[in-house]
Short mmCIF file of N, CA, C and O in Angstrom, two decimals:
data_model
loop_
_atom_site.label_atom_id
_atom_site.label_comp_id
_atom_site.label_asym_id
_atom_site.label_seq_id
_atom_site.Cartn_x
_atom_site.Cartn_y
_atom_site.Cartn_z
N MET D 1 -76.81 30.08 -74.10
CA MET D 1 -77.08 29.04 -72.65
C MET D 1 -77.82 30.21 -71.52
O MET D 1 -77.31 30.80 -71.50
N THR D 2 -78.77 29.40 -70.99
CA THR D 2 -79.13 30.55 -70.13
C THR D 2 -79.32 29.54 -68.71
O THR D 2 -79.38 28.71 -68.80
N TYR D 3 -79.14 30.40 -67.33
CA TYR D 3 -79.35 30.14 -66.16
C TYR D 3 -80.61 30.59 -65.55
O TYR D 3 -80.58 31.51 -65.84
N ARG D 4 -81.35 29.54 -65.01
CA ARG D 4 -83.00 29.96 -64.85
C ARG D 4 -83.17 28.99 -63.05
O ARG D 4 -82.37 27.73 -63.19
N THR D 5 -83.93 29.63 -62.15
CA THR D 5 -84.74 28.86 -61.77
C THR D 5 -85.64 28.02 -62.10
O THR D 5 -86.11 28.19 -63.22
N ALA D 6 -85.34 26.48 -61.92
CA ALA D 6 -86.29 25.12 -61.98
C ALA D 6 -87.85 26.05 -61.97
O ALA D 6 -88.20 26.55 -60.68
N THR D 7 -88.16 25.55 -62.49
CA THR D 7 -90.83 25.91 -62.31
C THR D 7 -91.08 24.38 -62.20
O THR D 7 -90.35 23.24 -62.68
N ARG D 8 -91.89 23.87 -62.07
CA ARG D 8 -92.49 22.20 -61.87
C ARG D 8 -92.49 21.73 -63.70
O ARG D 8 -92.30 20.92 -63.30
N ARG D 9 -92.41 22.37 -64.02
CA ARG D 9 -92.32 22.21 -65.59
C ARG D 9 -90.45 21.37 -65.76
O ARG D 9 -91.17 20.80 -66.48
N ASP D 10 -90.37 21.90 -65.30
CA ASP D 10 -88.93 21.23 -65.60
C ASP D 10 -88.94 20.11 -64.11
O ASP D 10 -87.33 19.26 -64.59
N LEU D 11 -89.03 19.72 -63.69
CA LEU D 11 -89.37 18.88 -62.64
C LEU D 11 -88.30 17.07 -63.25
O LEU D 11 -87.41 16.37 -63.10
N PRO D 12 -89.62 16.57 -64.27
CA PRO D 12 -88.94 15.47 -65.35
C PRO D 12 -87.67 15.81 -65.90
O PRO D 12 -86.74 14.61 -65.47
N ASP D 13 -87.42 16.60 -66.58
CA ASP D 13 -86.32 16.74 -66.70
C ASP D 13 -85.18 17.13 -66.05
O ASP D 13 -84.52 16.74 -65.88
N VAL D 14 -85.33 17.91 -64.85
CA VAL D 14 -83.93 17.95 -63.43
C VAL D 14 -84.19 16.01 -63.01
O VAL D 14 -83.32 15.42 -62.62
N LEU D 15 -85.33 15.62 -62.39
CA LEU D 15 -85.27 14.17 -62.17
C LEU D 15 -84.29 13.19 -63.65
O LEU D 15 -83.62 12.54 -62.97
N ALA D 16 -84.56 13.59 -64.68
CA ALA D 16 -83.69 12.77 -65.77
C ALA D 16 -82.30 12.91 -65.77
O ALA D 16 -81.46 11.93 -65.73
N LEU D 17 -82.39 14.53 -65.68
CA LEU D 17 -80.29 14.96 -65.24
C LEU D 17 -80.03 14.29 -63.26
O LEU D 17 -78.63 13.08 -64.24
N LEU D 18 -80.64 13.80 -62.93
CA LEU D 18 -79.49 13.16 -61.32
C LEU D 18 -80.07 11.41 -61.44
O LEU D 18 -78.80 11.11 -61.47
N GLU D 19 -80.72 10.99 -62.71
CA GLU D 19 -80.36 9.73 -62.92
C GLU D 19 -79.77 9.47 -63.96
O GLU D 19 -79.33 8.09 -63.96
N GLY D 20 -79.24 10.00 -64.50
CA GLY D 20 -78.45 10.03 -66.09
C GLY D 20 -76.50 10.05 -65.01
O GLY D 20 -76.28 10.69 -66.07
N ASP D 21 -76.36 9.28 -64.50
CA ASP D 21 -75.35 9.07 -64.23
C ASP D 21 -73.92 9.33 -65.34
O ASP D 21 -73.34 9.97 -65.68
N GLU D 22 -74.64 7.97 -65.90
CA GLU D 22 -73.75 7.74 -66.88
C GLU D 22 -74.80 7.49 -68.48
O GLU D 22 -74.08 7.53 -69.23
N ASP D 23 -75.78 7.60 -68.65
CA ASP D 23 -76.65 7.72 -69.51
C ASP D 23 -77.40 8.62 -69.76
O ASP D 23 -77.97 9.52 -68.90
N VAL D 24 -77.72 9.37 -71.10
CA VAL D 24 -78.90 10.04 -71.13
C VAL D 24 -80.29 9.74 -71.12
O VAL D 24 -80.90 8.58 -70.98
N VAL D 25 -80.79 10.42 -70.12
CA VAL D 25 -82.15 10.03 -69.65
C VAL D 25 -83.58 10.55 -70.29
O VAL D 25 -83.04 11.54 -69.86
N ASP D 26 -84.45 9.83 -71.16
CA ASP D 26 -85.59 10.48 -71.63
C ASP D 26 -86.46 10.71 -69.80
O ASP D 26 -87.31 9.98 -69.58
N PRO D 27 -86.75 12.19 -70.36
CA PRO D 27 -87.83 12.25 -69.07
C PRO D 27 -88.37 12.16 -69.04
O PRO D 27 -89.57 11.55 -67.64
N GLY D 28 -89.60 11.54 -69.88
CA GLY D 28 -90.52 11.20 -70.33
C GLY D 28 -90.39 9.82 -69.49
O GLY D 28 -91.97 9.49 -69.47
N SER D 29 -90.39 9.20 -69.44
CA SER D 29 -89.71 7.78 -68.87
C SER D 29 -89.31 7.99 -67.45
O SER D 29 -89.69 7.01 -66.55
N VAL D 30 -89.60 8.96 -66.43
CA VAL D 30 -89.72 9.31 -65.10
C VAL D 30 -90.43 8.98 -64.81
O VAL D 30 -91.21 9.72 -65.14
N GLU D 31 -90.53 8.48 -63.71
CA GLU D 31 -91.79 8.52 -62.76
C GLU D 31 -91.63 9.89 -61.69
O GLU D 31 -91.25 9.76 -61.36
N ILE D 32 -93.07 10.59 -61.44
CA ILE D 32 -92.77 11.82 -60.32
C ILE D 32 -93.96 10.44 -59.68
O ILE D 32 -95.20 11.14 -60.00
N ASP D 33 -92.94 11.05 -58.12
CA ASP D 33 -93.95 10.52 -57.20
C ASP D 33 -94.55 11.78 -56.66
O ASP D 33 -94.09 13.15 -56.87
N ASP D 34 -95.63 11.74 -55.36
CA ASP D 34 -96.23 12.49 -54.69
C ASP D 34 -94.76 13.17 -53.52
O ASP D 34 -94.72 13.98 -53.31
N ALA D 35 -93.68 11.99 -53.18
CA ALA D 35 -92.41 13.25 -52.81
C ALA D 35 -91.39 13.51 -53.40
O ALA D 35 -91.21 15.12 -52.78
N HIS D 36 -91.42 13.59 -54.73
CA HIS D 36 -90.98 14.18 -55.84
C HIS D 36 -91.50 15.60 -55.82
O HIS D 36 -91.23 16.91 -55.73
N GLU D 37 -93.11 15.41 -55.02
CA GLU D 37 -93.72 16.69 -55.78
C GLU D 37 -93.55 17.74 -54.56
O GLU D 37 -93.56 19.11 -54.40
N ARG D 38 -94.05 17.05 -53.62
CA ARG D 38 -93.55 17.46 -52.30
C ARG D 38 -92.47 18.30 -51.80
O ARG D 38 -91.82 19.63 -51.34
N ALA D 39 -91.02 17.84 -52.65
CA ALA D 39 -89.80 18.02 -52.10
C ALA D 39 -90.07 19.82 -53.45
O ALA D 39 -89.00 20.12 -52.79
N PHE D 40 -90.19 18.91 -54.47
CA PHE D 40 -90.20 20.39 -55.65
C PHE D 40 -91.08 21.41 -54.72
O PHE D 40 -90.23 22.61 -54.70
N ALA D 41 -91.97 21.19 -54.43
CA ALA D 41 -92.53 22.21 -53.59
C ALA D 41 -91.81 22.98 -52.47
O ALA D 41 -92.38 24.83 -52.24
N ALA D 42 -91.36 22.32 -51.67
CA ALA D 42 -91.41 22.74 -50.42
C ALA D 42 -89.65 24.09 -51.43
O ALA D 42 -89.11 24.69 -50.86
N ILE D 43 -88.72 22.97 -51.94
CA ILE D 43 -87.78 23.99 -52.14
C ILE D 43 -87.99 25.56 -52.81
O ILE D 43 -87.66 25.92 -52.52
N ALA D 44 -89.10 25.12 -53.82
CA ALA D 44 -89.31 27.00 -54.52
C ALA D 44 -90.10 27.37 -53.73
O ALA D 44 -90.24 28.56 -53.89
N ALA D 45 -90.64 26.93 -52.66
CA ALA D 45 -91.13 27.57 -51.61
C ALA D 45 -90.10 28.58 -50.68
O ALA D 45 -90.45 29.50 -49.46
N ASP D 46 -89.22 28.00 -50.40
CA ASP D 46 -87.63 28.28 -49.40
C ASP D 46 -87.06 29.50 -50.24
O ASP D 46 -86.76 28.81 -51.07
N ASP D 47 -86.64 30.48 -49.39
CA ASP D 47 -86.32 31.32 -50.23
C ASP D 47 -84.79 30.86 -49.68
O ASP D 47 -83.69 32.06 -50.37
N ARG D 48 -84.20 30.14 -49.36
CA ARG D 48 -82.55 29.89 -49.01
C ARG D 48 -82.61 28.56 -49.32
O ARG D 48 -81.85 28.36 -49.53
N ASN D 49 -83.23 28.03 -50.69
CA ASN D 49 -83.34 27.53 -51.26
C ASN D 49 -83.77 26.96 -53.26
O ASN D 49 -84.56 27.68 -52.92
N GLU D 50 -82.57 26.64 -53.88
CA GLU D 50 -83.19 27.16 -55.31
C GLU D 50 -82.97 25.71 -55.86
O GLU D 50 -81.46 25.80 -55.64
N ILE D 51 -83.02 25.39 -57.11
CA ILE D 51 -83.00 24.26 -58.17
C ILE D 51 -82.39 25.80 -58.89
O ILE D 51 -83.50 25.68 -59.89
N ILE D 52 -81.54 25.23 -59.48
CA ILE D 52 -80.98 26.21 -61.07
C ILE D 52 -80.63 24.72 -62.60
O ILE D 52 -80.33 24.14 -61.55
N VAL D 53 -81.09 25.76 -63.07
CA VAL D 53 -81.32 24.55 -64.74
C VAL D 53 -80.27 25.50 -65.20
O VAL D 53 -80.67 26.94 -65.34
N LEU D 54 -79.91 25.22 -66.42
CA LEU D 54 -78.88 25.18 -67.77
C LEU D 54 -79.90 24.74 -69.09
O LEU D 54 -79.45 23.86 -69.26
N GLU D 55 -80.07 25.77 -69.45
CA GLU D 55 -81.01 25.77 -70.24
C GLU D 55 -80.12 25.84 -71.91
O GLU D 55 -80.00 27.34 -71.77
N GLY D 56 -79.91 25.20 -72.79
CA GLY D 56 -79.87 25.22 -74.01
C GLY D 56 -80.09 25.88 -75.11
O GLY D 56 -81.59 26.07 -74.46
N PRO D 57 -79.90 25.90 -76.47
CA PRO D 57 -81.05 26.19 -77.37
C PRO D 57 -81.60 25.61 -77.60
O PRO D 57 -81.72 24.30 -77.15
N GLY D 58 -82.99 25.93 -77.93
CA GLY D 58 -84.38 24.91 -78.33
C GLY D 58 -84.42 24.92 -76.71
O GLY D 58 -85.88 23.73 -76.55
N GLY D 59 -84.66 24.94 -75.61
CA GLY D 59 -85.05 25.00 -74.33
C GLY D 59 -84.34 23.49 -73.94
O GLY D 59 -85.26 22.68 -72.67
N ALA D 60 -83.61 22.40 -74.52
CA ALA D 60 -83.30 21.71 -73.96
C ALA D 60 -82.52 21.68 -72.48
O ALA D 60 -81.56 22.46 -72.85
N LEU D 61 -82.83 21.45 -71.04
CA LEU D 61 -82.11 21.32 -70.30
C LEU D 61 -81.12 20.21 -70.06
O LEU D 61 -81.02 19.42 -70.17
N LEU D 62 -79.61 21.00 -70.25
CA LEU D 62 -78.49 20.22 -69.83
C LEU D 62 -77.51 20.32 -68.72
O LEU D 62 -76.79 19.45 -68.57
N GLY D 63 -78.24 20.91 -68.13
CA GLY D 63 -77.77 20.88 -66.58
C GLY D 63 -78.19 21.13 -65.25
O GLY D 63 -79.46 22.28 -65.65
N CYS D 64 -78.37 20.64 -63.93
CA CYS D 64 -79.03 21.15 -62.91
C CYS D 64 -77.81 21.22 -61.67
O CYS D 64 -76.65 20.68 -61.80
N LEU D 65 -78.43 22.17 -60.94
CA LEU D 65 -77.28 21.79 -59.26
C LEU D 65 -78.82 22.58 -58.49
O LEU D 65 -79.36 23.01 -58.76
N GLN D 66 -78.59 22.39 -57.14
CA GLN D 66 -79.53 23.01 -56.33
C GLN D 66 -78.31 23.51 -55.30
O GLN D 66 -77.26 23.42 -54.92
N LEU D 67 -78.83 24.86 -54.90
CA LEU D 67 -77.82 25.88 -54.04
C LEU D 67 -79.07 25.83 -52.72
O LEU D 67 -79.99 26.51 -52.90
N THR D 68 -77.90 26.06 -51.52
CA THR D 68 -78.93 26.12 -50.85
C THR D 68 -78.25 27.25 -49.72
O THR D 68 -77.32 27.24 -49.11
N TYR D 69 -78.97 27.92 -49.18
CA TYR D 69 -78.29 28.66 -47.96
C TYR D 69 -78.11 28.67 -46.84
O TYR D 69 -79.06 28.94 -46.10
N ILE D 70 -76.83 28.48 -46.14
CA ILE D 70 -77.31 28.00 -44.28
C ILE D 70 -76.75 29.26 -44.33
O ILE D 70 -75.90 30.10 -43.79
N PRO D 71 -77.60 29.92 -42.81
CA PRO D 71 -76.93 30.83 -42.10
C PRO D 71 -76.43 30.53 -40.75
O PRO D 71 -76.40 29.06 -40.50
N GLY D 72 -75.22 31.47 -40.54
CA GLY D 72 -74.42 30.78 -39.18
C GLY D 72 -73.98 31.53 -38.52
O GLY D 72 -73.61 32.64 -38.88
N LEU D 73 -73.48 31.20 -37.38
CA LEU D 73 -72.40 32.54 -36.68
C LEU D 73 -70.86 32.39 -36.99
O LEU D 73 -70.64 33.52 -37.06
N PRO D 74 -70.99 31.32 -37.68
CA PRO D 74 -69.23 31.52 -37.88
C PRO D 74 -69.01 32.72 -39.13
O PRO D 74 -70.46 33.04 -40.23
N ARG D 75 -67.65 33.06 -39.66
CA ARG D 75 -67.28 34.14 -40.41
C ARG D 75 -68.20 35.06 -40.26
O ARG D 75 -69.12 35.71 -41.45
N LEU D 76 -68.70 36.24 -39.07
CA LEU D 76 -68.89 37.07 -38.76
C LEU D 76 -70.64 36.33 -39.28
O LEU D 76 -71.15 38.39 -39.69
N GLY D 77 -71.55 35.83 -38.92
CA GLY D 77 -72.57 35.77 -39.58
C GLY D 77 -73.23 35.54 -40.15
O GLY D 77 -74.16 35.50 -40.69
N GLN D 78 -72.17 35.28 -41.95
CA GLN D 78 -72.55 35.23 -43.44
C GLN D 78 -73.25 34.29 -43.24
O GLN D 78 -72.72 33.09 -42.61
N GLU D 79 -73.55 33.87 -44.49
CA GLU D 79 -74.67 32.62 -45.24
C GLU D 79 -73.43 31.31 -45.33
O GLU D 79 -72.27 32.65 -46.04
N ARG D 80 -73.07 31.07 -45.62
CA ARG D 80 -72.94 29.62 -46.53
C ARG D 80 -73.44 29.38 -47.81
O ARG D 80 -74.98 29.22 -47.43
N ALA D 81 -73.62 28.58 -48.81
CA ALA D 81 -73.70 28.09 -49.80
C ALA D 81 -73.55 26.70 -50.07
O ALA D 81 -71.93 26.65 -50.02
N LEU D 82 -74.20 25.83 -50.11
CA LEU D 82 -74.31 24.28 -50.20
C LEU D 82 -74.32 24.77 -51.68
O LEU D 82 -75.20 24.21 -51.95
N ILE D 83 -73.75 23.73 -52.45
CA ILE D 83 -74.22 23.53 -53.83
C ILE D 83 -73.84 21.46 -53.68
O ILE D 83 -73.60 20.98 -53.29
N GLU D 84 -75.19 21.45 -54.21
CA GLU D 84 -75.51 19.89 -54.52
C GLU D 84 -76.07 19.55 -55.61
O GLU D 84 -76.69 20.69 -56.52
N ALA D 85 -75.49 18.19 -55.85
CA ALA D 85 -77.07 17.71 -56.92
C ALA D 85 -76.02 18.25 -58.18
O ALA D 85 -77.44 18.48 -59.04
N VAL D 86 -75.43 18.50 -58.57
CA VAL D 86 -74.31 19.24 -60.06
C VAL D 86 -74.80 17.79 -61.09
O VAL D 86 -73.79 16.80 -60.66
N ARG D 87 -74.99 18.12 -62.09
CA ARG D 87 -75.03 17.18 -63.03
C ARG D 87 -75.64 18.09 -64.27
O ARG D 87 -76.00 19.20 -64.63
N ILE D 88 -74.58 17.47 -65.45
CA ILE D 88 -74.20 17.97 -66.81
C ILE D 88 -74.80 16.90 -68.02
O ILE D 88 -74.30 15.49 -67.31
N ARG D 89 -75.64 16.78 -68.33
CA ARG D 89 -76.52 15.80 -69.33
C ARG D 89 -75.13 15.07 -69.82
O ARG D 89 -74.04 15.68 -69.96
N ALA D 90 -75.01 13.52 -70.05
CA ALA D 90 -74.58 12.77 -69.89
C ALA D 90 -73.53 13.05 -71.10
O ALA D 90 -72.10 12.93 -72.04
N ASP D 91 -74.42 13.63 -72.36
CA ASP D 91 -73.81 13.74 -73.83
C ASP D 91 -73.06 14.94 -73.95
O ASP D 91 -72.36 14.86 -74.82
N ARG D 92 -73.14 15.62 -73.12
CA ARG D 92 -72.49 17.53 -72.60
C ARG D 92 -71.56 17.12 -71.70
O ARG D 92 -70.91 18.45 -72.26
N ARG D 93 -70.66 16.48 -71.55
CA ARG D 93 -70.02 16.35 -70.28
C ARG D 93 -68.63 16.63 -70.94
O ARG D 93 -68.66 16.28 -71.81
N GLY D 94 -67.18 17.19 -70.61
CA GLY D 94 -66.65 17.57 -71.36
C GLY D 94 -66.22 18.60 -71.71
O GLY D 94 -65.29 18.85 -72.71
N GLY D 95 -67.66 19.48 -72.05
CA GLY D 95 -67.20 20.45 -73.15
C GLY D 95 -66.93 21.85 -72.35
O GLY D 95 -67.06 22.61 -73.28
N GLY D 96 -66.99 21.71 -70.88
CA GLY D 96 -66.57 23.24 -70.06
C GLY D 96 -67.89 23.47 -69.39
O GLY D 96 -68.53 24.23 -68.67
N LEU D 97 -69.52 23.33 -69.70
CA LEU D 97 -70.45 23.37 -68.71
C LEU D 97 -70.52 23.18 -67.54
O LEU D 97 -70.99 24.33 -66.95
N GLY D 98 -69.96 22.63 -66.85
CA GLY D 98 -69.91 21.91 -66.16
C GLY D 98 -69.03 22.54 -65.00
O GLY D 98 -69.56 24.01 -63.92
N ARG D 99 -68.21 22.98 -65.57
CA ARG D 99 -67.19 24.52 -65.25
C ARG D 99 -67.65 25.73 -64.85
O ARG D 99 -67.56 26.59 -64.12
N GLU D 100 -68.78 26.22 -65.92
CA GLU D 100 -69.56 27.30 -66.27
C GLU D 100 -70.23 27.09 -65.29
O GLU D 100 -70.51 28.65 -65.01
N MET D 101 -71.16 26.47 -64.98
CA MET D 101 -72.70 26.50 -64.26
C MET D 101 -72.20 27.05 -62.97
O MET D 101 -72.18 26.77 -61.99
N VAL D 102 -70.81 25.98 -61.73
CA VAL D 102 -69.88 25.94 -60.84
C VAL D 102 -69.84 27.23 -60.82
O VAL D 102 -69.91 28.23 -60.16
N ALA D 103 -68.85 28.08 -62.09
CA ALA D 103 -68.45 28.95 -61.41
C ALA D 103 -69.78 30.05 -61.26
O ALA D 103 -69.72 31.37 -60.36
N TRP D 104 -70.77 30.02 -62.38
CA TRP D 104 -71.98 31.05 -62.03
C TRP D 104 -72.26 30.46 -60.77
O TRP D 104 -72.94 31.78 -59.93
N ALA D 105 -72.22 29.25 -60.05
CA ALA D 105 -73.21 28.83 -58.65
C ALA D 105 -72.39 29.82 -57.67
O ALA D 105 -73.25 30.59 -56.92
N VAL D 106 -70.94 29.98 -58.29
CA VAL D 106 -70.71 30.53 -57.00
C VAL D 106 -70.86 32.51 -57.03
O VAL D 106 -70.52 32.80 -56.01
N GLU D 107 -70.89 32.89 -58.07
CA GLU D 107 -70.95 34.00 -58.39
C GLU D 107 -71.99 34.39 -57.59
O GLU D 107 -72.34 35.71 -57.08
N ARG D 108 -73.30 33.40 -57.72
CA ARG D 108 -74.42 34.15 -57.22
C ARG D 108 -74.42 33.91 -55.98
O ARG D 108 -74.89 34.74 -54.82
N ALA D 109 -73.56 32.86 -55.36
CA ALA D 109 -73.40 32.65 -53.69
C ALA D 109 -72.76 34.21 -53.19
O ALA D 109 -72.99 34.35 -52.29
N ARG D 110 -71.77 34.42 -54.04
CA ARG D 110 -70.71 35.47 -53.71
C ARG D 110 -72.24 37.23 -53.98
O ARG D 110 -72.46 37.51 -53.00
N ASP D 111 -72.56 36.80 -54.59
CA ASP D 111 -73.72 38.60 -55.12
C ASP D 111 -74.30 38.43 -53.54
O ASP D 111 -75.25 39.49 -53.64
N ARG D 112 -74.91 37.13 -53.39
CA ARG D 112 -75.69 37.02 -52.49
C ARG D 112 -75.37 37.48 -51.00
O ARG D 112 -76.07 37.95 -50.28
N GLY D 113 -73.88 37.38 -50.33
CA GLY D 113 -73.23 37.66 -49.69
C GLY D 113 -72.77 36.77 -48.80
O GLY D 113 -72.08 37.19 -47.92
N CYS D 114 -72.58 36.22 -49.64
CA CYS D 114 -72.06 34.34 -48.22
C CYS D 114 -70.51 34.43 -48.54
O CYS D 114 -69.54 35.15 -49.54
N GLY D 115 -70.34 33.62 -47.28
CA GLY D 115 -68.85 34.38 -46.75
C GLY D 115 -68.37 32.63 -47.49
O GLY D 115 -66.46 32.75 -47.72
N LEU D 116 -68.75 32.09 -47.63
CA LEU D 116 -67.96 30.49 -48.08
C LEU D 116 -69.06 29.29 -49.07
O LEU D 116 -70.41 29.34 -48.84
N VAL D 117 -68.23 29.21 -50.10
CA VAL D 117 -69.49 28.06 -50.95
C VAL D 117 -68.65 26.53 -50.27
O VAL D 117 -67.68 26.39 -50.57
N GLN D 118 -69.55 25.51 -50.26
CA GLN D 118 -68.94 24.57 -50.15
C GLN D 118 -69.80 23.35 -50.90
O GLN D 118 -71.22 23.20 -51.10
N LEU D 119 -69.39 22.26 -50.84
CA LEU D 119 -70.05 21.06 -51.75
C LEU D 119 -69.17 19.95 -51.28
O LEU D 119 -68.35 19.98 -50.18
N THR D 120 -70.27 18.32 -51.63
CA THR D 120 -69.83 17.52 -51.00
C THR D 120 -69.75 16.70 -52.05
O THR D 120 -70.29 16.75 -53.33
N SER D 121 -68.95 15.58 -52.24
CA SER D 121 -68.51 14.81 -53.17
C SER D 121 -68.64 13.33 -53.39
O SER D 121 -67.88 13.24 -52.02
N HIS D 122 -69.17 12.05 -54.15
CA HIS D 122 -68.72 10.85 -53.34
C HIS D 122 -67.77 10.66 -53.12
O HIS D 122 -67.14 11.00 -54.16
N THR D 123 -67.22 9.80 -52.19
CA THR D 123 -65.81 9.44 -52.35
C THR D 123 -65.48 8.07 -53.97
O THR D 123 -64.09 8.30 -53.83
N ARG D 124 -66.49 8.02 -53.99
CA ARG D 124 -65.81 6.97 -55.33
C ARG D 124 -66.13 8.18 -56.63
O ARG D 124 -65.35 7.12 -57.48
N ARG D 125 -66.46 9.15 -56.80
CA ARG D 125 -66.45 10.33 -57.85
C ARG D 125 -64.74 10.38 -57.55
O ARG D 125 -64.98 11.83 -57.72
N ALA D 126 -63.67 9.86 -57.90
CA ALA D 126 -62.47 10.95 -58.72
C ALA D 126 -62.40 11.51 -59.34
O ALA D 126 -61.98 13.08 -59.44
N ASP D 127 -62.77 11.60 -60.37
CA ASP D 127 -62.73 12.68 -61.67
C ASP D 127 -63.82 13.68 -61.15
O ASP D 127 -63.21 14.61 -62.20
N ALA D 128 -64.76 13.60 -60.40
CA ALA D 128 -65.47 14.88 -59.85
C ALA D 128 -64.84 15.75 -58.84
O ALA D 128 -64.68 16.83 -58.46
N HIS D 129 -63.62 14.43 -58.07
CA HIS D 129 -63.15 15.71 -56.94
C HIS D 129 -61.82 16.19 -57.66
O HIS D 129 -62.08 17.33 -57.17
N ARG D 130 -61.70 15.83 -58.75
CA ARG D 130 -59.98 16.50 -59.52
C ARG D 130 -60.40 17.67 -59.87
O ARG D 130 -60.67 18.99 -60.27
N PHE D 131 -62.30 17.81 -60.74
CA PHE D 131 -62.93 18.77 -61.27
C PHE D 131 -63.10 19.59 -60.04
O PHE D 131 -62.91 20.68 -60.83
N TYR D 132 -63.85 19.30 -59.32
CA TYR D 132 -64.22 20.51 -57.95
C TYR D 132 -62.56 21.34 -57.44
O TYR D 132 -62.30 22.51 -57.39
N GLU D 133 -61.28 20.26 -57.69
CA GLU D 133 -60.33 20.80 -56.84
C GLU D 133 -59.74 21.45 -57.99
O GLU D 133 -59.19 22.95 -57.74
N SER D 134 -60.05 21.54 -59.36
CA SER D 134 -59.69 22.59 -60.78
C SER D 134 -60.29 23.83 -60.49
O SER D 134 -59.85 25.00 -60.91
N LEU D 135 -61.48 23.71 -60.12
CA LEU D 135 -62.26 24.85 -59.52
C LEU D 135 -61.85 25.57 -58.11
O LEU D 135 -62.64 26.89 -57.84
N GLY D 136 -60.70 25.66 -57.76
CA GLY D 136 -60.78 26.31 -56.69
C GLY D 136 -60.80 25.85 -55.07
O GLY D 136 -60.43 26.50 -54.06
N PHE D 137 -62.00 24.83 -55.13
CA PHE D 137 -62.15 24.14 -54.10
C PHE D 137 -61.22 23.35 -52.88
O PHE D 137 -60.70 22.78 -54.06
N VAL D 138 -60.98 22.97 -52.14
CA VAL D 138 -59.71 22.63 -51.66
C VAL D 138 -60.21 21.80 -50.14
O VAL D 138 -61.96 21.78 -49.85
N ARG D 139 -59.66 20.15 -50.73
CA ARG D 139 -60.46 19.03 -49.23
C ARG D 139 -60.10 19.68 -47.82
O ARG D 139 -58.78 19.77 -47.64
N SER D 140 -61.32 19.58 -47.19
CA SER D 140 -60.96 20.20 -45.98
C SER D 140 -61.25 19.63 -44.66
O SER D 140 -61.42 19.68 -43.60
N HIS D 141 -62.41 18.79 -44.56
CA HIS D 141 -63.17 17.99 -44.14
C HIS D 141 -63.37 16.47 -44.16
O HIS D 141 -63.71 16.27 -46.09
N HIS D 142 -63.96 15.30 -43.37
CA HIS D 142 -64.41 14.51 -43.48
C HIS D 142 -65.92 14.05 -43.74
O HIS D 142 -66.31 14.68 -42.83
N GLY D 143 -66.69 14.26 -44.32
CA GLY D 143 -68.13 14.37 -43.91
C GLY D 143 -68.90 12.61 -43.69
O GLY D 143 -68.12 11.87 -44.39
N PHE D 144 -69.59 12.83 -42.68
CA PHE D 144 -70.65 11.25 -42.54
C PHE D 144 -72.04 11.99 -42.73
O PHE D 144 -72.29 12.49 -43.15
N LYS D 145 -72.63 10.40 -42.41
CA LYS D 145 -73.92 10.57 -42.92
C LYS D 145 -74.76 9.34 -42.22
O LYS D 145 -73.37 8.41 -41.83
N LEU D 146 -75.82 9.74 -41.51
CA LEU D 146 -76.19 8.67 -40.92
C LEU D 146 -77.74 8.47 -41.55
O LEU D 146 -78.98 9.21 -41.72
N ALA D 147 -78.11 7.16 -42.10
CA ALA D 147 -79.47 7.11 -43.67
C ALA D 147 -80.27 6.89 -42.36
O ALA D 147 -80.32 5.62 -40.94
N LEU D 148 -81.70 7.51 -42.15
CA LEU D 148 -82.58 7.62 -41.07
C LEU D 148 -83.86 6.70 -41.81
O LEU D 148 -84.30 6.60 -43.24
#
């Protein structure tokens, strides 16, 4: 298993992982539009953002997540890392890959000098909440969103 920064050629696989909450989605069936292209290019060009993929044997992408590094004044000016869009391919869940991938991301943030790692998870994802708590994450805030 290899963790690496996603490249443009990974975009169909990453989008398939993001769409595949319940089932494995064929990357060949994913439509990539201009908005996806612009978003991927912006993330790739920004040294405070990265999409990380978990590559398995034979080059198959088994997981992904996005790491965003946020500067701030709290914690003596240390950056904080935000983990988002954590996905393991539906047919590979339950075998420890998610645990390993999140632990890898936490170490990456620590190595960068971040003083905190944070994430959000939809309120309906009780299994995900238990998973994150088992990794040492603590429920500390209530989040709010405003769709624009």
